[in-house]
XYZ file of C-alpha atoms in Angstrom:
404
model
C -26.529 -31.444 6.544
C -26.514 -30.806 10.432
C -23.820 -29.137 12.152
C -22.921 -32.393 13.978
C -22.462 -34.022 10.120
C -20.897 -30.633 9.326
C -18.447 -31.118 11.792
C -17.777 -35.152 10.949
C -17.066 -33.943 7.384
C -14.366 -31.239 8.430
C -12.839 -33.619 10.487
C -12.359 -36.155 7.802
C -11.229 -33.891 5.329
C -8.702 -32.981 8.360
C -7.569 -36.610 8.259
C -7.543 -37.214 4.505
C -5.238 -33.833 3.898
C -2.054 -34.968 5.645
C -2.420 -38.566 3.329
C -2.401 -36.278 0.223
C -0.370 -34.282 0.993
C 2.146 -37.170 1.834
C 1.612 -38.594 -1.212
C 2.262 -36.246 -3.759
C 4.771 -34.820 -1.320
C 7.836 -36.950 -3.542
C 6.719 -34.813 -6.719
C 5.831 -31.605 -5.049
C 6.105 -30.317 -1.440
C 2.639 -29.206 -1.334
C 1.930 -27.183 1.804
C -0.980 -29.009 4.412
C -3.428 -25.963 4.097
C -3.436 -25.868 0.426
C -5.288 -29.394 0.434
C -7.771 -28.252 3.482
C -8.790 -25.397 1.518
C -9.532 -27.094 -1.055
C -11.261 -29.989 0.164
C -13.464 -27.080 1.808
C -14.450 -25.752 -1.065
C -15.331 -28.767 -2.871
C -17.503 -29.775 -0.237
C -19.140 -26.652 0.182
C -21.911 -24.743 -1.108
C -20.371 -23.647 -4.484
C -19.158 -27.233 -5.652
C -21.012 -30.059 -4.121
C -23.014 -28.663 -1.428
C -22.490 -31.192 1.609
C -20.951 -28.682 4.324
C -23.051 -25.663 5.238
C -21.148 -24.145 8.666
C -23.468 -22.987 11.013
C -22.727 -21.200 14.869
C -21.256 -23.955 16.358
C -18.667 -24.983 13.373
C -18.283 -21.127 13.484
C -17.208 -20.767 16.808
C -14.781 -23.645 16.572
C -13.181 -21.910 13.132
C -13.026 -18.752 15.409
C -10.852 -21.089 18.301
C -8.365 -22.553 15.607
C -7.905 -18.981 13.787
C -6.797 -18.178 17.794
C -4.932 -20.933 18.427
C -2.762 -20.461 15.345
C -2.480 -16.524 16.153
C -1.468 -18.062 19.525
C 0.736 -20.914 18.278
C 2.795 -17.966 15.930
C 2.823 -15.598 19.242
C 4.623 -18.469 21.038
C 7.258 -19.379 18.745
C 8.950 -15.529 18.742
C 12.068 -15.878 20.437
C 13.105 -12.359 21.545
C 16.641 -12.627 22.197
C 17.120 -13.576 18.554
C 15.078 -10.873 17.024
C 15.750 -7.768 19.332
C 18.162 -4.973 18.013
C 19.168 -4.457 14.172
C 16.684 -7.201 12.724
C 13.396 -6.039 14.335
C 14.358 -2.192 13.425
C 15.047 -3.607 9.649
C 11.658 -5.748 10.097
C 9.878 -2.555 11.651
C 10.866 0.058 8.740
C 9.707 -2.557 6.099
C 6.780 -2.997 7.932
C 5.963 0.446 7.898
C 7.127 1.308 4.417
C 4.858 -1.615 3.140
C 1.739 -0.020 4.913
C 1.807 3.011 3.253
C 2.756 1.491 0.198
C -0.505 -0.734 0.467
C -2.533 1.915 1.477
C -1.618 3.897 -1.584
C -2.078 1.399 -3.835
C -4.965 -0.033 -2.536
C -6.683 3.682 -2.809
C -5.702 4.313 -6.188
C -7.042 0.424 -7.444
C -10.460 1.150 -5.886
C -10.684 4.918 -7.462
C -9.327 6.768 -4.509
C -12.241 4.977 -2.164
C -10.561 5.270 1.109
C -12.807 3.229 2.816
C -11.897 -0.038 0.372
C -8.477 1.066 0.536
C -8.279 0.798 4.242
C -9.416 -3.136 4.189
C -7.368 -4.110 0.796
C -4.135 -2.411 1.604
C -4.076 -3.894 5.330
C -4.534 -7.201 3.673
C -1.685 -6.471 1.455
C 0.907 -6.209 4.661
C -0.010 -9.037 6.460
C 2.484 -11.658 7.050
C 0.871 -16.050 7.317
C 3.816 -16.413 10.087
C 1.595 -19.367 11.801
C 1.323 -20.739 8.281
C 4.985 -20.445 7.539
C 6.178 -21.743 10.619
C 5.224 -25.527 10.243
C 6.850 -25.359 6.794
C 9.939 -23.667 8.288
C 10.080 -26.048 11.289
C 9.434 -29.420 8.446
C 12.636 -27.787 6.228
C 14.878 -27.295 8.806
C 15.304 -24.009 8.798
C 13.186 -22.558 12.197
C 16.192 -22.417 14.116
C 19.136 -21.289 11.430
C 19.793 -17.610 11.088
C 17.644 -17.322 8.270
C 14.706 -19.095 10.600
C 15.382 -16.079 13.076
C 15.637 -13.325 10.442
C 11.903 -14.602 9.333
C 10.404 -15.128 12.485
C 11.601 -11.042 13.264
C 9.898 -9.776 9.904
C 6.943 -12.310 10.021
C 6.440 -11.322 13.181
C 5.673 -8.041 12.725
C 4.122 -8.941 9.733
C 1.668 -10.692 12.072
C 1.529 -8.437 14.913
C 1.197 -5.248 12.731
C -1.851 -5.970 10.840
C -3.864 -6.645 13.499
C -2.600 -2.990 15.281
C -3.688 -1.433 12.292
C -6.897 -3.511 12.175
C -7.721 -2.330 15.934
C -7.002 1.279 14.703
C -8.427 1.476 11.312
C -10.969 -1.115 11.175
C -13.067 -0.925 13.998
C -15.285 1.605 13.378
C -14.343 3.853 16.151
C -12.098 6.636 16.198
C -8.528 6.749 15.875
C -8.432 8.310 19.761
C -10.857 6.217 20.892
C -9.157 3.069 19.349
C -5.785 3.923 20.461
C -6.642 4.185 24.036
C -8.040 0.890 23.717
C -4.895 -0.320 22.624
C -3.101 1.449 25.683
C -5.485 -0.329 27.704
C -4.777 -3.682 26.289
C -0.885 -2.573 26.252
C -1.237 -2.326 30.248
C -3.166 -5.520 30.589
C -0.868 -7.652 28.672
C 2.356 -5.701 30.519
C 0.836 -6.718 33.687
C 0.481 -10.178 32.263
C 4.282 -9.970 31.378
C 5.348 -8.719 34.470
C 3.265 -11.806 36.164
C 4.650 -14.022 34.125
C 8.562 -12.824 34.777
C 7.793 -13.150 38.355
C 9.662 -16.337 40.162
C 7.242 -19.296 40.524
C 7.257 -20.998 44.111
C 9.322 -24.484 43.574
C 5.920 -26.581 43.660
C 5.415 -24.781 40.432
C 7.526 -26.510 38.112
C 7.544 -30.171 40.477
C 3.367 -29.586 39.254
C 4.350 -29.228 35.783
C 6.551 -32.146 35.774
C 3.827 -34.973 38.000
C 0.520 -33.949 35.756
C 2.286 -34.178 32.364
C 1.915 -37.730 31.949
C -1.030 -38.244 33.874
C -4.684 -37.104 33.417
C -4.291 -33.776 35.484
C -2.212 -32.065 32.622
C -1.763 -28.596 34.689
C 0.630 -27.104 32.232
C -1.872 -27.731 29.713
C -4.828 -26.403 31.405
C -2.898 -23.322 32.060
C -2.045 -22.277 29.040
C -5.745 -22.890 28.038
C -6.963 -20.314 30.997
C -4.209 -18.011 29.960
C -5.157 -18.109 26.110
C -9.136 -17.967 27.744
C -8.112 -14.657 29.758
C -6.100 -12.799 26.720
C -8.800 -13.582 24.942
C -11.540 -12.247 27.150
C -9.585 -8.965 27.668
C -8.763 -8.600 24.131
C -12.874 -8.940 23.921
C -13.557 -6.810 26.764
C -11.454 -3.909 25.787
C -12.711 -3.855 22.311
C -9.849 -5.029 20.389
C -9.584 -7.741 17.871
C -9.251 -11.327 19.668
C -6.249 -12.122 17.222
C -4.398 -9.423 19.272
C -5.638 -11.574 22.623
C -4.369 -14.850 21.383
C -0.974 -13.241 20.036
C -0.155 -11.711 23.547
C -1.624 -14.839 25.223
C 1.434 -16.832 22.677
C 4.184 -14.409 24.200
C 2.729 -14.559 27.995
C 2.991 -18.017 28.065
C 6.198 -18.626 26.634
C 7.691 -16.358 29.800
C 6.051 -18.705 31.863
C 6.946 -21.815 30.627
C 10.703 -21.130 29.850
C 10.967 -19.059 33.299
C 9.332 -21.235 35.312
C 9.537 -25.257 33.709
C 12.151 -24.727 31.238
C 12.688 -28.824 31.244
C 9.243 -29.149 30.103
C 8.458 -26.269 28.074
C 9.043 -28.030 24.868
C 6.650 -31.184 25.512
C 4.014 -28.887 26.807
C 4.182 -26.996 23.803
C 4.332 -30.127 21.681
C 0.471 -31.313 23.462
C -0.628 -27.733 22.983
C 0.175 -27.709 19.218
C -1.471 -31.425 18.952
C -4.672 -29.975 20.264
C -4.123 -27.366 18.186
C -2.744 -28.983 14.489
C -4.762 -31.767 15.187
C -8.122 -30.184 15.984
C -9.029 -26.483 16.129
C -6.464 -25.104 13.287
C -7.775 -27.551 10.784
C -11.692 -26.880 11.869
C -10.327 -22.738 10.387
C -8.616 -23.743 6.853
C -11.362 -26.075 6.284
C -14.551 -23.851 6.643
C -12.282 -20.888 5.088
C -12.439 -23.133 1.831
C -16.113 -23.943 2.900
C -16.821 -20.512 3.101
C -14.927 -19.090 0.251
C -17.200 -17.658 -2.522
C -16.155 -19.607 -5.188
C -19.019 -18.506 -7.482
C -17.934 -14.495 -6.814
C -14.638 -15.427 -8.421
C -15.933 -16.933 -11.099
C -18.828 -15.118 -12.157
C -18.461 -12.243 -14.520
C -14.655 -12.049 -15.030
C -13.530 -9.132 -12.677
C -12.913 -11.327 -9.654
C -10.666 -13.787 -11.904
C -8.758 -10.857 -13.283
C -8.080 -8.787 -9.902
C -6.717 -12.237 -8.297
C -3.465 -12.017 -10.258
C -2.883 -8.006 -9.693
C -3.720 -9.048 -5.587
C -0.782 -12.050 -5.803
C 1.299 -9.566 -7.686
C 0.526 -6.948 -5.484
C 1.274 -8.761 -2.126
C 4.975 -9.881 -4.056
C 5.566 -6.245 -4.402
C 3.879 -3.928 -1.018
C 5.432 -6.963 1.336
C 8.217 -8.411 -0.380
C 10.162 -5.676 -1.968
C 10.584 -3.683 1.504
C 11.934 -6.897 3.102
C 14.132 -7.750 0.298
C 15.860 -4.245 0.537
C 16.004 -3.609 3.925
C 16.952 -7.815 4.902
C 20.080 -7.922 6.987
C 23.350 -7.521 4.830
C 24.344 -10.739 6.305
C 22.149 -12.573 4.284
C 23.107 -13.917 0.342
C 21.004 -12.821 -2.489
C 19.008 -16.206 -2.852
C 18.131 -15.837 1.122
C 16.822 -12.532 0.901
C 14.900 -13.818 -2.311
C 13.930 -16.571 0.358
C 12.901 -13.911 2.984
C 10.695 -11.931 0.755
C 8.656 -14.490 -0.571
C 7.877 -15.897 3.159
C 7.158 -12.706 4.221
C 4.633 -12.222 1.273
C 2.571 -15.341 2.098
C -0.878 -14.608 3.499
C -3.833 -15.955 4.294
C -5.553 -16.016 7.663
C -5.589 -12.272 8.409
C -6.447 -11.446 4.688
C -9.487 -14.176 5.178
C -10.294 -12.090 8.897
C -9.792 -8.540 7.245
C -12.143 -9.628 4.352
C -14.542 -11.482 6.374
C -14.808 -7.996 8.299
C -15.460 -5.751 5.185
C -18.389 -7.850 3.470
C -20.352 -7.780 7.120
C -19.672 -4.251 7.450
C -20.760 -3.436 3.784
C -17.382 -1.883 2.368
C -16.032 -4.522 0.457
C -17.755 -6.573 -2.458
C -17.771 -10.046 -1.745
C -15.989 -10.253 -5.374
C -13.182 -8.147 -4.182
C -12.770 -10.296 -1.164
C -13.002 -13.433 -3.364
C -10.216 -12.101 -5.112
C -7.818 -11.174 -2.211
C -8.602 -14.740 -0.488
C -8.235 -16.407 -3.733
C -4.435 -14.405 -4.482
C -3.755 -15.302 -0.659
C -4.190 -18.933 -1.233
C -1.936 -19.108 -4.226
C 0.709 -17.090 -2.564
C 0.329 -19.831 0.322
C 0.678 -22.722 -2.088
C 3.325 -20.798 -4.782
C 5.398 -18.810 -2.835
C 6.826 -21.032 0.294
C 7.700 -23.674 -2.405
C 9.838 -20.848 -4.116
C 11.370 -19.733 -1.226
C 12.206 -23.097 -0.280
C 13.625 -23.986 -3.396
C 15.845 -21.049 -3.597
C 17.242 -21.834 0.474
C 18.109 -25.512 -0.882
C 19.597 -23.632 -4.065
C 22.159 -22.403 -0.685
C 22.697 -26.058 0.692
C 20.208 -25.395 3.147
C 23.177 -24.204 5.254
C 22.259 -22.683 8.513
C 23.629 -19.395 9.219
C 26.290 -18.528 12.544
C 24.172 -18.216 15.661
C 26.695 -15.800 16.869
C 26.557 -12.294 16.841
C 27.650 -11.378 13.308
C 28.959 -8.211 11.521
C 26.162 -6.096 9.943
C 23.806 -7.712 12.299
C 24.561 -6.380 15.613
C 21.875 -8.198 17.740
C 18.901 -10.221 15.632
């Protein structure tokens, strides 16, 4: 099939997955992605064969894996997770690193190379993936919403630190002064985008967002272009471009046009839910090496230590270090949202098959366990928040959570 049938076939797979998941949503609350991944994999090479991606598809997949990085970048609100949350969502962080790294090393025989890729899988967080569910329940903008978007945060941001550090091939001096590099870039982006806009700013914003000139729109496109390019430039991994980008523009937006932030965002998010995001979950199921899992037993066995594995390296920190302000069942909640993963375990994978360090078995496996823990454990942790009456926590400063 050519790329331009390629293409038609993601797209209607993109249409037909909301319908089913609609539909079955009165028996089960199936998440979106669940159905795109699959629908990619029946239609690709391992099932029936129709969908073969090729550069252009690629590149598209690339764009939506950035636009949901950017999408999950956006949606942090820092006054709510500054102060005792993000130091609990920090030290769990970090305690789950090690604990993956360990782990990882001593499942692959002490192979510190595998370990590296497999245990920085383990601590990644699917915050873009867990937002829409959040934001459908309810619960985005409760305390428990805020306590989540803190540790999934980091759970998003750190992974793809320790990808720049560990995973690029270069040294850990070299890499980190990279990172400073980038660090200055964005701060001058931040800095920029704290500054006061002229009044013709905002009066802009509000004349071209009904009408075909859509400057907001094309703005944060540039500014998503520009991360992007110095994320590139500099070396690091794009996913930390489109992540700062998500933060940068937020500033602008809120400081500048805070009476249309929200419907810019909302025509951002259909270009990106409605087009590029879907193009990503679709030719990860595409590309998803079906036959490695199947063939010869190993893959099929390792898939259930992975899932168990990401339940107890990501979700055991954050259940014991959650703020104390939070019942049992919502820390429960907590821990199983912050061990859903998917698109950075499908980006760390992807990178250790090119570069020769990871079997494409073993990265069957951890893809395979990451798409389970997307489908399994968001229903869980949504079933034990409506086991709480879906009550939404004080958004007032609260005792054993000084500042969130």
């Amino acid at each position: 099939m050519s790329q331009y049938g390629t293409l038609i076939l993601i797209m209607a797979i993109a249409v037909l997955a909301p319908l089913l998941a609609y539909g079955v949503a009165r028996w089960l609350p199936v998440p979106l992605v669940i159905f795109e991944i699959l629908l990619g994999i029946v239609v690709g090479p391992d099932v029936l064969g129709w969908a073969h991606p090729g550069q252009a598809v690629d590149a598209l997949s690339d764009l939506g894996l950035a636009m949901l990085i950017f999408l999950a970048g956006y949606e942090i609100e820092f006054d709510k997770i500054r102060g005792d949350t993000l130091k609990r969502s920090l030290r769990a962080w970090s305690v789950s690193l090690v604990c993956g790294l360990v782990l990882a090393c001593a499942l692959t025989g002490w192979s510190y190379a595998k370990g590296v890729y497999i245990g920085t899988a383990l601590v990644s967080t699917a915050l873009g993936t867990i937002l829409p569910v959040l934001r459908d329940s309810g619960d985005l903008h409760s305390r428990f919403g805020s306590v989540m978007m803190a540790f999934g945060a980091v759970g998003e941001f750190g992974p793809i630190i320790a990808m720049a550090l560990l995973l690029s091939g270069r040294s850990p001096l070299e890499s980190a002064v990279l990172l400073c590099a980038f660090a200055v870039v964005t701060a001058g982006a931040v800095y920029w985008a704290m500054r006061p806009r002229p009044p013709w700013f905002s009066r802009v914003i509000a004349t071209t967002l009904h009408s075909s000139g859509q400057f907001a729109v094309r703005l944060v496109v540039l500014l998503l272009a520009v991360m992007l390019g110095a994320s590139t430039a500099l070396g690091v991994d794009m996913l930390l471009g489109a992540f700062a980008a998500g933060m940068v523009v937020r500033l602008v937006l809120h400081g500048a046009a805070p009476d249309s932030a929200h419907e810019v965002v909302e025509k951002v998010e259909a270009m990106g839910f409605g087009f590029l995001v879907p193009i990503f979950f679709v030719v990860t199921g595409i590309e998803f090496d079906l036959k490695a899992l199947l063939d010869g037993g190993r893959a099929l066995l390792l898939l259930p230590v992975f899932l168990l594995l990401f339940l107890v390296v990501r979700g055991l920190p954050v259940y014991a270090l959650a703020p104390g302000d939070l019942g049992v069942r919502d820390r429960r909640a907590l821990a199983l949202f912050a061990s859903t993963a998917l698109p950075l375990v499908v980006a760390i994978t992807t990178i250790g098959v090119d570069a020769g360090v990871l079997a494409t078995d073993d990265a069957a496996a951890l893809v395979g366990a990451a798409m389970v823990s997307v489908l399994v454990f968001p229903l869980l942790g949504l079933k034990l928040r409506a086991g709480t009456g879906g009550r939404a926590l004080p958004q007032g400063p609260v005792k054993g959570a000084e500042s969130w």
